[in-house]
């Protein structure tokens, strides 16, 4: 892991750029709510071991109530120019490896299902539930094209607070309008919200009905 100044600059330029549709991510960056770490190679076990430790430190240190939007953002030097299917394979390879290291010390997040086919699934690190967003420079959605592979870890506890404050639907509507303005159509993944497992949406690639997540939680 490195605190890469150049990569951090590129992350900021991407999140604040006109092509980025997520207003929550933009707000998080402006308010200092993004914890960013840069790694060498996406899908690499060494990077995964470092990520597991960094996410553990993040969960232990972050004050979820201090800022309305907070995320852990991991970026990688490569590989670049992969297809959406290849990116998705690497995403789950990375998440599996992070979990393999994390599971030696931590149980799954309480109240969430470790089965990626379940509607109650959430990715767990350090016993905390996350929704993971994968982005890469050749993504079919304009708003998900940073200059390198990127994973954003968003806390489900934070989602719950936004919903409790009555802000969730309004925020989602603004993001959808922004996405339609960029792409001309709504992201088809959004149409599956809260109907099927969120694991289907991590990579941003539309899935066939029989898609099976390659992730397997350790006991």
PDB file of C-alpha atoms in Angstrom:
ATOM      1  CA  UNK A   1       0.000   0.000   0.000  1.00  0.00           C
ATOM      2  CA  UNK A   2       1.116   3.570  -0.642  1.00  0.00           C
ATOM      3  CA  UNK A   3      -0.370   6.968  -0.012  1.00  0.00           C
ATOM      4  CA  UNK A   4       0.256   7.894  -3.640  1.00  0.00           C
ATOM      5  CA  UNK A   5       0.006  11.666  -4.163  1.00  0.00           C
ATOM      6  CA  UNK A   6      -0.261  11.331  -7.936  1.00  0.00           C
ATOM      7  CA  UNK A   7      -2.994   8.681  -7.716  1.00  0.00           C
ATOM      8  CA  UNK A   8      -4.835  10.730  -5.093  1.00  0.00           C
ATOM      9  CA  UNK A   9      -4.779  13.731  -7.412  1.00  0.00           C
ATOM     10  CA  UNK A  10      -6.262  11.637 -10.207  1.00  0.00           C
ATOM     11  CA  UNK A  11      -8.948  10.287  -7.880  1.00  0.00           C
ATOM     12  CA  UNK A  12      -9.911  13.834  -6.937  1.00  0.00           C
ATOM     13  CA  UNK A  13     -10.015  14.954 -10.562  1.00  0.00           C
ATOM     14  CA  UNK A  14     -12.241  12.006 -11.436  1.00  0.00           C
ATOM     15  CA  UNK A  15     -14.656  12.454  -8.527  1.00  0.00           C
ATOM     16  CA  UNK A  16     -14.999  16.180  -9.180  1.00  0.00           C
ATOM     17  CA  UNK A  17     -15.163  15.835 -12.954  1.00  0.00           C
ATOM     18  CA  UNK A  18     -18.278  16.398 -15.032  1.00  0.00           C
ATOM     19  CA  UNK A  19     -18.489  12.722 -16.035  1.00  0.00           C
ATOM     20  CA  UNK A  20     -18.862  11.395 -12.477  1.00  0.00           C
ATOM     21  CA  UNK A  21     -22.522  10.861 -11.617  1.00  0.00           C
ATOM     22  CA  UNK A  22     -22.445  10.016  -7.909  1.00  0.00           C
ATOM     23  CA  UNK A  23     -23.120  13.209  -5.963  1.00  0.00           C
ATOM     24  CA  UNK A  24     -22.432  11.455  -2.653  1.00  0.00           C
ATOM     25  CA  UNK A  25     -18.922  10.498  -3.760  1.00  0.00           C
ATOM     26  CA  UNK A  26     -18.239  14.033  -4.930  1.00  0.00           C
ATOM     27  CA  UNK A  27     -19.461  15.440  -1.627  1.00  0.00           C
ATOM     28  CA  UNK A  28     -17.372  12.938   0.327  1.00  0.00           C
ATOM     29  CA  UNK A  29     -14.199  14.051  -1.461  1.00  0.00           C
ATOM     30  CA  UNK A  30     -14.911  17.752  -0.946  1.00  0.00           C
ATOM     31  CA  UNK A  31     -15.625  17.243   2.762  1.00  0.00           C
ATOM     32  CA  UNK A  32     -12.564  15.082   3.414  1.00  0.00           C
ATOM     33  CA  UNK A  33     -14.618  11.923   3.800  1.00  0.00           C
ATOM     34  CA  UNK A  34     -12.563   9.764   1.402  1.00  0.00           C
ATOM     35  CA  UNK A  35      -9.817   7.519   2.749  1.00  0.00           C
ATOM     36  CA  UNK A  36      -7.688   6.606  -0.287  1.00  0.00           C
ATOM     37  CA  UNK A  37      -5.002   3.960  -0.626  1.00  0.00           C
ATOM     38  CA  UNK A  38      -3.160   2.970  -3.799  1.00  0.00           C
ATOM     39  CA  UNK A  39      -1.945  -0.570  -4.547  1.00  0.00           C
ATOM     40  CA  UNK A  40       0.161  -2.184  -7.212  1.00  0.00           C
ATOM     41  CA  UNK A  41      -1.866  -4.827  -9.008  1.00  0.00           C
ATOM     42  CA  UNK A  42      -5.593  -5.513  -9.048  1.00  0.00           C
ATOM     43  CA  UNK A  43      -6.289  -9.153  -8.175  1.00  0.00           C
ATOM     44  CA  UNK A  44      -2.905  -9.636  -6.495  1.00  0.00           C
ATOM     45  CA  UNK A  45      -2.768 -11.428  -3.128  1.00  0.00           C
ATOM     46  CA  UNK A  46      -0.102  -9.106  -1.714  1.00  0.00           C
ATOM     47  CA  UNK A  47      -2.341  -6.131  -2.474  1.00  0.00           C
ATOM     48  CA  UNK A  48      -5.257  -8.018  -0.914  1.00  0.00           C
ATOM     49  CA  UNK A  49      -3.374  -8.644   2.326  1.00  0.00           C
ATOM     50  CA  UNK A  50      -2.470  -4.965   2.531  1.00  0.00           C
ATOM     51  CA  UNK A  51      -6.060  -3.974   1.734  1.00  0.00           C
ATOM     52  CA  UNK A  52      -7.446  -6.180   4.491  1.00  0.00           C
ATOM     53  CA  UNK A  53      -5.157  -4.477   7.007  1.00  0.00           C
ATOM     54  CA  UNK A  54      -5.959  -1.001   5.682  1.00  0.00           C
ATOM     55  CA  UNK A  55      -9.703  -1.618   5.772  1.00  0.00           C
ATOM     56  CA  UNK A  56      -9.405  -2.971   9.314  1.00  0.00           C
ATOM     57  CA  UNK A  57      -7.651   0.253  10.343  1.00  0.00           C
ATOM     58  CA  UNK A  58     -10.271   2.304   8.491  1.00  0.00           C
ATOM     59  CA  UNK A  59     -13.184   0.586  10.255  1.00  0.00           C
ATOM     60  CA  UNK A  60     -11.501   1.067  13.638  1.00  0.00           C
ATOM     61  CA  UNK A  61     -10.741   4.755  13.089  1.00  0.00           C
ATOM     62  CA  UNK A  62     -13.577   6.261  11.053  1.00  0.00           C
ATOM     63  CA  UNK A  63     -16.309   8.305  12.706  1.00  0.00           C
ATOM     64  CA  UNK A  64     -19.352   7.385  10.619  1.00  0.00           C
ATOM     65  CA  UNK A  65     -21.451  10.179  12.078  1.00  0.00           C
ATOM     66  CA  UNK A  66     -18.884  12.961  11.609  1.00  0.00           C
ATOM     67  CA  UNK A  67     -19.560  13.420   7.887  1.00  0.00           C
ATOM     68  CA  UNK A  68     -22.685  12.613   5.854  1.00  0.00           C
ATOM     69  CA  UNK A  69     -20.683  10.674   3.243  1.00  0.00           C
ATOM     70  CA  UNK A  70     -17.594   8.582   3.951  1.00  0.00           C
ATOM     71  CA  UNK A  71     -15.876   5.942   1.792  1.00  0.00           C
ATOM     72  CA  UNK A  72     -12.696   3.895   1.554  1.00  0.00           C
ATOM     73  CA  UNK A  73     -11.325   4.075  -1.995  1.00  0.00           C
ATOM     74  CA  UNK A  74      -8.717   1.621  -3.259  1.00  0.00           C
ATOM     75  CA  UNK A  75      -6.958   2.262  -6.577  1.00  0.00           C
ATOM     76  CA  UNK A  76      -4.533   0.072  -8.494  1.00  0.00           C
ATOM     77  CA  UNK A  77      -1.743   0.695 -10.988  1.00  0.00           C
ATOM     78  CA  UNK A  78      -3.073  -1.999 -13.286  1.00  0.00           C
ATOM     79  CA  UNK A  79      -3.958  -3.948 -15.241  1.00  0.00           C
ATOM     80  CA  UNK A  80      -5.410  -1.416 -17.658  1.00  0.00           C
ATOM     81  CA  UNK A  81      -7.620  -1.759 -20.721  1.00  0.00           C
ATOM     82  CA  UNK A  82      -9.319  -4.957 -19.597  1.00  0.00           C
ATOM     83  CA  UNK A  83     -12.804  -5.902 -20.731  1.00  0.00           C
ATOM     84  CA  UNK A  84     -15.787  -5.587 -18.415  1.00  0.00           C
ATOM     85  CA  UNK A  85     -15.869  -9.343 -17.947  1.00  0.00           C
ATOM     86  CA  UNK A  86     -12.140  -9.457 -17.123  1.00  0.00           C
ATOM     87  CA  UNK A  87     -12.563  -6.576 -14.683  1.00  0.00           C
ATOM     88  CA  UNK A  88     -15.406  -8.369 -12.965  1.00  0.00           C
ATOM     89  CA  UNK A  89     -13.305 -11.510 -12.627  1.00  0.00           C
ATOM     90  CA  UNK A  90     -10.455  -9.501 -11.097  1.00  0.00           C
ATOM     91  CA  UNK A  91     -12.861  -7.673  -8.780  1.00  0.00           C
ATOM     92  CA  UNK A  92     -14.103 -10.910  -7.247  1.00  0.00           C
ATOM     93  CA  UNK A  93     -10.587 -12.334  -7.186  1.00  0.00           C
ATOM     94  CA  UNK A  94      -9.528  -9.282  -5.185  1.00  0.00           C
ATOM     95  CA  UNK A  95     -12.528  -9.369  -2.844  1.00  0.00           C
ATOM     96  CA  UNK A  96     -12.097 -13.112  -2.271  1.00  0.00           C
ATOM     97  CA  UNK A  97      -8.429 -12.655  -1.390  1.00  0.00           C
ATOM     98  CA  UNK A  98      -9.171  -9.729   0.957  1.00  0.00           C
ATOM     99  CA  UNK A  99     -11.811 -11.853   2.678  1.00  0.00           C
ATOM    100  CA  UNK A 100      -9.465 -14.831   2.957  1.00  0.00           C
ATOM    101  CA  UNK A 101      -7.051 -12.670   4.961  1.00  0.00           C
ATOM    102  CA  UNK A 102      -9.781 -10.859   6.891  1.00  0.00           C
ATOM    103  CA  UNK A 103     -11.596 -14.071   7.897  1.00  0.00           C
ATOM    104  CA  UNK A 104      -8.605 -15.210   9.947  1.00  0.00           C
ATOM    105  CA  UNK A 105      -9.377 -12.456  12.464  1.00  0.00           C
ATOM    106  CA  UNK A 106     -12.970 -11.358  11.922  1.00  0.00           C
ATOM    107  CA  UNK A 107     -16.435 -12.865  11.657  1.00  0.00           C
ATOM    108  CA  UNK A 108     -18.964 -11.790   9.028  1.00  0.00           C
ATOM    109  CA  UNK A 109     -20.830  -8.535   9.630  1.00  0.00           C
ATOM    110  CA  UNK A 110     -23.687  -9.148  12.047  1.00  0.00           C
ATOM    111  CA  UNK A 111     -27.131  -9.081  10.466  1.00  0.00           C
ATOM    112  CA  UNK A 112     -25.894  -9.704   6.909  1.00  0.00           C
ATOM    113  CA  UNK A 113     -25.784 -12.906   4.890  1.00  0.00           C
ATOM    114  CA  UNK A 114     -22.366 -14.133   3.645  1.00  0.00           C
ATOM    115  CA  UNK A 115     -24.083 -15.924   0.738  1.00  0.00           C
ATOM    116  CA  UNK A 116     -23.602 -13.670  -2.341  1.00  0.00           C
ATOM    117  CA  UNK A 117     -26.829 -14.984  -3.894  1.00  0.00           C
ATOM    118  CA  UNK A 118     -28.890 -13.721  -0.939  1.00  0.00           C
ATOM    119  CA  UNK A 119     -30.819 -10.466  -0.955  1.00  0.00           C
ATOM    120  CA  UNK A 120     -29.393  -9.884   2.538  1.00  0.00           C
ATOM    121  CA  UNK A 121     -25.768 -10.114   1.335  1.00  0.00           C
ATOM    122  CA  UNK A 122     -23.253  -7.364   2.033  1.00  0.00           C
ATOM    123  CA  UNK A 123     -19.481  -7.615   1.693  1.00  0.00           C
ATOM    124  CA  UNK A 124     -17.840  -7.802   5.108  1.00  0.00           C
ATOM    125  CA  UNK A 125     -14.433  -6.576   6.263  1.00  0.00           C
ATOM    126  CA  UNK A 126     -13.404  -6.312   9.912  1.00  0.00           C
ATOM    127  CA  UNK A 127     -16.954  -7.282  10.826  1.00  0.00           C
ATOM    128  CA  UNK A 128     -18.392  -4.253   9.017  1.00  0.00           C
ATOM    129  CA  UNK A 129     -20.884  -4.413   6.116  1.00  0.00           C
ATOM    130  CA  UNK A 130     -19.950  -2.669   2.876  1.00  0.00           C
ATOM    131  CA  UNK A 131     -21.474  -2.089  -0.533  1.00  0.00           C
ATOM    132  CA  UNK A 132     -18.612  -2.214  -3.058  1.00  0.00           C
ATOM    133  CA  UNK A 133     -18.526  -0.213  -6.291  1.00  0.00           C
ATOM    134  CA  UNK A 134     -16.085  -1.242  -9.017  1.00  0.00           C
ATOM    135  CA  UNK A 135     -14.887   1.266 -11.623  1.00  0.00           C
ATOM    136  CA  UNK A 136     -12.354   1.110 -14.438  1.00  0.00           C
ATOM    137  CA  UNK A 137     -11.280   3.138 -17.425  1.00  0.00           C
ATOM    138  CA  UNK A 138     -13.011   1.016 -20.111  1.00  0.00           C
ATOM    139  CA  UNK A 139     -16.382   0.676 -18.360  1.00  0.00           C
ATOM    140  CA  UNK A 140     -19.459   0.925 -20.581  1.00  0.00           C
ATOM    141  CA  UNK A 141     -20.963   3.571 -18.255  1.00  0.00           C
ATOM    142  CA  UNK A 142     -19.363   6.970 -18.758  1.00  0.00           C
ATOM    143  CA  UNK A 143     -19.659   7.817 -15.081  1.00  0.00           C
ATOM    144  CA  UNK A 144     -17.589   4.814 -13.988  1.00  0.00           C
ATOM    145  CA  UNK A 145     -14.351   5.511 -15.867  1.00  0.00           C
ATOM    146  CA  UNK A 146     -11.478   6.544 -13.599  1.00  0.00           C
ATOM    147  CA  UNK A 147      -7.971   6.307 -15.102  1.00  0.00           C
ATOM    148  CA  UNK A 148      -7.222   3.002 -13.330  1.00  0.00           C
ATOM    149  CA  UNK A 149      -9.038   0.178 -11.526  1.00  0.00           C
ATOM    150  CA  UNK A 150     -10.870   1.474  -8.463  1.00  0.00           C
ATOM    151  CA  UNK A 151     -12.971  -0.027  -5.667  1.00  0.00           C
ATOM    152  CA  UNK A 152     -15.121   2.130  -3.375  1.00  0.00           C
ATOM    153  CA  UNK A 153     -16.264   0.626  -0.064  1.00  0.00           C
ATOM    154  CA  UNK A 154     -19.428   2.293   1.234  1.00  0.00           C
ATOM    155  CA  UNK A 155     -20.762   1.460   4.697  1.00  0.00           C
ATOM    156  CA  UNK A 156     -24.243  -0.011   4.984  1.00  0.00           C
ATOM    157  CA  UNK A 157     -24.511   1.675   8.382  1.00  0.00           C
ATOM    158  CA  UNK A 158     -24.072   4.990   6.611  1.00  0.00           C
ATOM    159  CA  UNK A 159     -26.793   4.030   4.124  1.00  0.00           C
ATOM    160  CA  UNK A 160     -29.100   3.310   7.071  1.00  0.00           C
ATOM    161  CA  UNK A 161     -28.479   6.779   8.523  1.00  0.00           C
ATOM    162  CA  UNK A 162     -29.197   8.450   5.173  1.00  0.00           C
ATOM    163  CA  UNK A 163     -32.454   6.500   4.886  1.00  0.00           C
ATOM    164  CA  UNK A 164     -33.429   7.322   8.469  1.00  0.00           C
ATOM    165  CA  UNK A 165     -32.915  11.013   7.713  1.00  0.00           C
ATOM    166  CA  UNK A 166     -35.302  10.737   4.757  1.00  0.00           C
ATOM    167  CA  UNK A 167     -32.602  11.645   2.230  1.00  0.00           C
ATOM    168  CA  UNK A 168     -32.168   8.351   0.388  1.00  0.00           C
ATOM    169  CA  UNK A 169     -34.847   8.634  -2.312  1.00  0.00           C
ATOM    170  CA  UNK A 170     -33.977  12.233  -3.143  1.00  0.00           C
ATOM    171  CA  UNK A 171     -30.271  11.430  -3.427  1.00  0.00           C
ATOM    172  CA  UNK A 172     -30.961   8.372  -5.613  1.00  0.00           C
ATOM    173  CA  UNK A 173     -33.177  10.430  -7.913  1.00  0.00           C
ATOM    174  CA  UNK A 174     -30.490  13.091  -8.366  1.00  0.00           C
ATOM    175  CA  UNK A 175     -27.867  10.453  -9.172  1.00  0.00           C
ATOM    176  CA  UNK A 176     -30.177   8.794 -11.709  1.00  0.00           C
ATOM    177  CA  UNK A 177     -30.849  12.121 -13.441  1.00  0.00           C
ATOM    178  CA  UNK A 178     -27.133  12.828 -13.581  1.00  0.00           C
ATOM    179  CA  UNK A 179     -26.465   9.366 -15.012  1.00  0.00           C
ATOM    180  CA  UNK A 180     -29.174   9.749 -17.664  1.00  0.00           C
ATOM    181  CA  UNK A 181     -27.685  13.115 -18.635  1.00  0.00           C
ATOM    182  CA  UNK A 182     -24.286  11.489 -19.141  1.00  0.00           C
ATOM    183  CA  UNK A 183     -25.338   8.219 -20.751  1.00  0.00           C
ATOM    184  CA  UNK A 184     -28.813   8.870 -22.154  1.00  0.00           C
ATOM    185  CA  UNK A 185     -30.223   5.903 -20.222  1.00  0.00           C
ATOM    186  CA  UNK A 186     -30.522   4.859 -16.612  1.00  0.00           C
ATOM    187  CA  UNK A 187     -27.945   2.378 -15.343  1.00  0.00           C
ATOM    188  CA  UNK A 188     -29.741  -1.012 -15.684  1.00  0.00           C
ATOM    189  CA  UNK A 189     -28.107  -2.176 -12.459  1.00  0.00           C
ATOM    190  CA  UNK A 190     -30.137   0.377 -10.531  1.00  0.00           C
ATOM    191  CA  UNK A 191     -33.343  -1.314 -11.607  1.00  0.00           C
ATOM    192  CA  UNK A 192     -32.364  -4.369  -9.536  1.00  0.00           C
ATOM    193  CA  UNK A 193     -32.024  -2.353  -6.341  1.00  0.00           C
ATOM    194  CA  UNK A 194     -33.225  -4.280  -3.266  1.00  0.00           C
ATOM    195  CA  UNK A 195     -34.713  -7.036  -5.426  1.00  0.00           C
ATOM    196  CA  UNK A 196     -31.695  -9.289  -5.940  1.00  0.00           C
ATOM    197  CA  UNK A 197     -28.320  -9.660  -4.251  1.00  0.00           C
ATOM    198  CA  UNK A 198     -26.251  -6.499  -4.278  1.00  0.00           C
ATOM    199  CA  UNK A 199     -23.297  -8.630  -5.397  1.00  0.00           C
ATOM    200  CA  UNK A 200     -24.747  -8.423  -8.915  1.00  0.00           C
ATOM    201  CA  UNK A 201     -24.105  -4.671  -8.941  1.00  0.00           C
ATOM    202  CA  UNK A 202     -20.532  -4.441  -7.658  1.00  0.00           C
ATOM    203  CA  UNK A 203     -18.818  -4.499 -11.053  1.00  0.00           C
ATOM    204  CA  UNK A 204     -21.472  -2.407 -12.813  1.00  0.00           C
ATOM    205  CA  UNK A 205     -21.837  -4.953 -15.598  1.00  0.00           C
ATOM    206  CA  UNK A 206     -25.432  -6.013 -16.420  1.00  0.00           C
ATOM    207  CA  UNK A 207     -25.888  -9.682 -15.588  1.00  0.00           C
ATOM    208  CA  UNK A 208     -27.824 -12.521 -17.178  1.00  0.00           C
ATOM    209  CA  UNK A 209     -30.489 -13.989 -14.917  1.00  0.00           C
ATOM    210  CA  UNK A 210     -28.416 -17.115 -14.235  1.00  0.00           C
ATOM    211  CA  UNK A 211     -25.221 -15.268 -13.214  1.00  0.00           C
ATOM    212  CA  UNK A 212     -23.509 -16.892 -10.241  1.00  0.00           C
ATOM    213  CA  UNK A 213     -21.160 -14.913  -8.032  1.00  0.00           C
ATOM    214  CA  UNK A 214     -17.731 -16.604  -7.741  1.00  0.00           C
ATOM    215  CA  UNK A 215     -17.238 -15.414  -4.146  1.00  0.00           C
ATOM    216  CA  UNK A 216     -17.318 -17.901  -1.274  1.00  0.00           C
ATOM    217  CA  UNK A 217     -17.255 -16.844   2.376  1.00  0.00           C
ATOM    218  CA  UNK A 218     -15.056 -18.749   4.815  1.00  0.00           C
ATOM    219  CA  UNK A 219     -16.648 -20.258   7.872  1.00  0.00           C
TER     220      UNK A 219
END
